mmCIF file of C-alpha atoms in Angstrom:
data_model
loop_
_atom_site.group_PDB
_atom_site.id
_atom_site.type_symbol
_atom_site.label_atom_id
_atom_site.label_comp_id
_atom_site.label_asym_id
_atom_site.label_seq_id
_atom_site.Cartn_x
_atom_site.Cartn_y
_atom_site.Cartn_z
ATOM 1 C CA MET R 1 -16.885 -10.471 5.071
ATOM 2 C CA GLU R 2 -13.290 -9.366 3.551
ATOM 3 C CA ARG R 3 -10.963 -7.899 5.630
ATOM 4 C CA ALA R 4 -8.759 -4.853 4.322
ATOM 5 C CA PRO R 5 -5.261 -5.538 3.616
ATOM 6 C CA ILE R 6 -2.818 -4.506 6.417
ATOM 7 C CA ALA R 7 0.026 -2.326 5.673
ATOM 8 C CA PRO R 8 3.542 -3.639 6.568
ATOM 9 C CA GLU R 9 5.532 -1.405 9.095
ATOM 10 C CA ARG R 10 8.800 -2.836 8.113
ATOM 11 C CA ILE R 11 9.902 -4.517 4.639
ATOM 12 C CA VAL R 12 13.377 -6.593 4.245
ATOM 13 C CA LEU R 13 14.575 -6.990 0.577
ATOM 14 C CA VAL R 14 16.905 -9.869 0.458
ATOM 15 C CA ASP R 15 19.426 -10.057 -2.809
ATOM 16 C CA ASP R 16 21.957 -12.513 -3.461
ATOM 17 C CA VAL R 17 24.741 -10.044 -4.817
ATOM 18 C CA ILE R 18 24.738 -6.276 -4.759
ATOM 19 C CA THR R 19 27.252 -4.288 -6.699
ATOM 20 C CA LYS R 20 26.094 -0.787 -7.161
ATOM 21 C CA GLY R 21 22.745 -1.107 -5.642
ATOM 22 C CA ARG R 22 20.586 -0.394 -8.531
ATOM 23 C CA THR R 23 18.493 -3.241 -8.184
ATOM 24 C CA ILE R 24 17.787 -3.071 -4.818
ATOM 25 C CA LEU R 25 17.343 0.849 -4.782
ATOM 26 C CA ALA R 26 14.544 0.419 -7.974
ATOM 27 C CA ALA R 27 12.831 -2.330 -5.577
ATOM 28 C CA ALA R 28 12.983 -0.236 -2.496
ATOM 29 C CA ALA R 29 11.692 2.730 -4.040
ATOM 30 C CA ARG R 30 8.545 0.637 -5.818
ATOM 31 C CA LEU R 31 7.778 -0.526 -2.344
ATOM 32 C CA HIS R 32 7.950 3.014 -0.892
ATOM 33 C CA GLU R 33 5.579 4.062 -3.491
ATOM 34 C CA ALA R 34 3.204 1.171 -2.296
ATOM 35 C CA PHE R 35 3.827 1.358 1.551
ATOM 36 C CA PRO R 36 4.815 4.859 2.115
ATOM 37 C CA ASN R 37 4.881 4.424 6.044
ATOM 38 C CA ALA R 38 6.861 1.274 5.826
ATOM 39 C CA ASP R 39 10.426 0.890 7.004
ATOM 40 C CA VAL R 40 12.174 -0.635 3.938
ATOM 41 C CA ARG R 41 15.711 -2.209 4.498
ATOM 42 C CA ALA R 42 17.930 -4.572 2.274
ATOM 43 C CA PHE R 43 20.212 -7.448 3.100
ATOM 44 C CA ALA R 44 22.615 -9.054 0.455
ATOM 45 C CA LEU R 45 24.841 -12.112 1.078
ATOM 46 C CA VAL R 46 27.860 -10.823 -1.289
ATOM 47 C CA ARG R 47 28.805 -7.270 -1.974
ATOM 48 C CA THR R 48 31.149 -6.726 -5.103
ATOM 49 C CA LEU R 49 32.492 -4.011 -6.906
ATOM 50 C CA GLY R 50 32.082 -5.919 -10.163
ATOM 51 C CA PHE R 51 34.602 -8.492 -12.096
ATOM 52 C CA LEU R 52 37.923 -8.085 -10.143
ATOM 53 C CA PRO R 53 40.924 -10.420 -10.737
ATOM 54 C CA ASP R 54 41.852 -10.817 -7.291
ATOM 55 C CA VAL R 55 39.463 -11.215 -4.568
ATOM 56 C CA VAL R 56 40.965 -9.753 -1.178
ATOM 57 C CA HIS R 57 37.890 -10.449 1.342
ATOM 58 C CA LEU R 58 35.252 -12.649 0.116
ATOM 59 C CA MET R 59 32.848 -12.792 3.468
ATOM 60 C CA GLU R 60 33.667 -9.294 4.867
ATOM 61 C CA PRO R 61 30.408 -8.317 7.008
ATOM 62 C CA THR R 62 29.511 -4.715 6.634
ATOM 63 C CA GLN R 63 26.576 -2.344 6.851
ATOM 64 C CA GLY R 64 25.823 0.831 4.528
ATOM 65 C CA PHE R 65 23.608 2.428 2.516
ATOM 66 C CA VAL R 66 22.514 2.674 -1.109
ATOM 67 C CA ARG R 67 21.471 6.097 -2.607
ATOM 68 C CA TRP R 68 21.005 7.650 -5.680
ATOM 69 C CA ALA R 69 23.562 10.320 -6.292
ATOM 70 C CA GLY R 70 24.928 11.937 -9.610
ATOM 71 C CA GLY R 71 22.573 10.106 -11.815
ATOM 72 C CA ASP R 72 23.501 6.532 -10.531
ATOM 73 C CA ALA R 73 23.094 4.570 -7.557
ATOM 74 C CA ARG R 74 26.000 4.541 -5.067
ATOM 75 C CA ARG R 75 26.788 2.176 -2.304
ATOM 76 C CA GLU R 76 28.542 3.266 0.774
ATOM 77 C CA PRO R 77 30.681 1.138 1.630
#
């Protein structure tokens, strides 16, 4: 007898780098479609603003949000 799949309550996405957050936002949207009742969160090891010549803080833990705004992903902070 085959059991029905169990829907996850929480899903954690893991990425190496987050810049604007487009990849994480797209993945979260697809997971939300498949599992609408799941709490989808994300973790990225490094956050960046792109290719900057001077890196002031390499490892600065933070917590924030990625949202779709103005036709593009927007990461806060």
